[in-house]
Amino acid sequence: MSEKIGVLGCGWLGLPLAKRLLKDSYKVFGTTTSADKLQALEKEGVHPFKISVKPTKIHGDIQGFLSQIDVLIINVPPRLRGSQNESFIDKMELLHSEIQKSGVKKVIFVSSTSVYGNLEGEVTERTPPNPVTESGKQLVQSEELFLSDPHISTTIIRFGGLIGPDRHPVTMLSKKQHLTNGNDPVNLIHLEDCIHIISIILKNKYWGEVFNGVNPFHPPKIEYYNSEATKRGLPLPPYQVDGTHSKAKVVISKNFLEKGHSFTTSIIS
């Protein structure tokens, strides 16, 4: 019998992930916050649920969703900016309590390299997090919430900057007025490799672990983004360089690479 996977959040990453899991012969259950997307999920072969995780309440049949699955992939990004500001850790505490009531014993928690903050030099999974942003701090709290639960086998994936179809940082950077960190290395990952890493974790049952998900290619930002802007016909991002060697962090996907796996998709367009 095929394993049943739940994808909480079928958006930019979650929907193509769900499609890949279906191709890999998993039975897939997915959530969306939009009633309009329920039919689209069903059309793809995903069993759809309309669920919205809020800081004070989970709207929708969360137990109905959890009762169907063996593994839960939590793919809910923090929203801590602007008018939609919501406490992420409050959401995750609510979700965690619902998972405890269910039969789900395995979780993949999608996190971010923002948990490493402004650390310098090479950063691996053994490097203690040092977040500086509010979202980074709440991601660390959420990671610890799940990792510390002895009744759930949780694996954390800390993805770098996400790129892929209709999504690339250069689009925003080319509109900036002044950028000072041109010597800093990029820490990016393509959507296809996000999906690849999650698939590898499921296939090999890498539970109770932490993985960085960042492509091993780390050119300076000024070099990389100027090239990507030129290919798109965009203005060059106005990076400044001071001639000194950057001490910014280089995130190494040490756990994934040391297990003999490799990245499949270049970050170069």
Short mmCIF file of N, CA, C and O in Angstrom, two decimals, residues 4 19 34 36 41 57 61 76 96-98 109 114 124 150 153 171 193 204 218 256:
data_model
loop_
_atom_site.label_atom_id
_atom_site.label_comp_id
_atom_site.label_asym_id
_atom_site.label_seq_id
_atom_site.Cartn_x
_atom_site.Cartn_y
_atom_site.Cartn_z
N LYS A 4 0.75 7.59 2.39
CA LYS A 4 -0.15 8.73 2.20
C LYS A 4 0.51 10.00 2.76
O LYS A 4 0.86 10.06 3.93
N LYS A 19 2.27 17.21 -7.21
CA LYS A 19 2.26 16.54 -8.52
C LYS A 19 3.38 15.53 -8.63
O LYS A 19 3.20 14.42 -9.15
N SER A 34 -8.02 28.64 -0.34
CA SER A 34 -8.98 29.19 -1.30
C SER A 34 -9.93 28.13 -1.82
O SER A 34 -9.51 27.08 -2.33
N ASP A 36 -11.63 28.34 -4.41
CA ASP A 36 -11.48 28.27 -5.86
C ASP A 36 -10.44 27.24 -6.29
O ASP A 36 -10.51 26.72 -7.41
N LEU A 41 -6.98 21.32 -7.44
CA LEU A 41 -6.23 20.25 -6.77
C LEU A 41 -6.81 18.88 -7.13
O LEU A 41 -6.07 17.94 -7.44
N LYS A 57 -6.97 30.09 15.69
CA LYS A 57 -7.88 29.01 15.30
C LYS A 57 -7.48 28.44 13.94
O LYS A 57 -6.97 29.17 13.09
N ASP A 61 -11.48 21.36 8.32
CA ASP A 61 -11.48 20.05 8.96
C ASP A 61 -10.05 19.52 9.08
O ASP A 61 -9.64 18.61 8.34
N VAL A 76 4.22 26.19 5.18
CA VAL A 76 3.47 27.41 5.46
C VAL A 76 4.48 28.51 5.82
O VAL A 76 5.03 28.51 6.92
N HIS A 96 0.60 21.96 15.95
CA HIS A 96 1.27 20.90 16.69
C HIS A 96 0.31 20.17 17.62
O HIS A 96 0.33 18.94 17.72
N SER A 97 -0.56 20.93 18.29
CA SER A 97 -1.52 20.30 19.20
C SER A 97 -2.50 19.41 18.45
O SER A 97 -2.92 18.37 18.95
N GLU A 98 -2.86 19.83 17.22
CA GLU A 98 -3.76 19.00 16.41
C GLU A 98 -3.06 17.73 15.93
O GLU A 98 -3.66 16.66 15.87
N PHE A 109 9.23 19.65 8.05
CA PHE A 109 8.95 21.06 8.30
C PHE A 109 9.84 21.91 7.40
O PHE A 109 11.07 21.86 7.49
N SER A 114 17.19 31.71 6.80
CA SER A 114 17.11 32.94 7.60
C SER A 114 17.37 32.65 9.08
O SER A 114 17.68 33.56 9.84
N THR A 124 26.85 25.16 8.18
CA THR A 124 26.28 23.83 7.94
C THR A 124 25.14 23.59 8.92
O THR A 124 24.83 24.44 9.76
N PRO A 150 9.00 13.99 21.38
CA PRO A 150 9.50 12.62 21.21
C PRO A 150 8.53 11.69 20.49
O PRO A 150 8.91 10.59 20.07
N SER A 153 8.48 12.11 14.63
CA SER A 153 9.78 12.13 13.96
C SER A 153 9.76 13.26 12.94
O SER A 153 9.10 13.17 11.91
N THR A 171 14.22 40.24 -10.25
CA THR A 171 13.09 41.07 -10.67
C THR A 171 12.89 42.22 -9.69
O THR A 171 12.66 43.37 -10.09
N ASP A 193 14.91 21.48 -7.26
CA ASP A 193 15.73 20.84 -6.24
C ASP A 193 15.06 20.82 -4.87
O ASP A 193 15.32 19.92 -4.07
N ASN A 204 14.22 7.76 1.35
CA ASN A 204 15.25 7.17 2.20
C ASN A 204 14.91 7.19 3.68
O ASN A 204 15.71 6.74 4.50
N HIS A 218 27.96 29.40 -5.43
CA HIS A 218 27.83 30.61 -4.62
C HIS A 218 28.61 31.79 -5.22
O HIS A 218 29.52 32.32 -4.58
N PHE A 256 22.94 16.64 3.11
CA PHE A 256 22.43 16.08 1.85
C PHE A 256 23.58 15.57 0.98
O PHE A 256 23.53 14.46 0.44
#
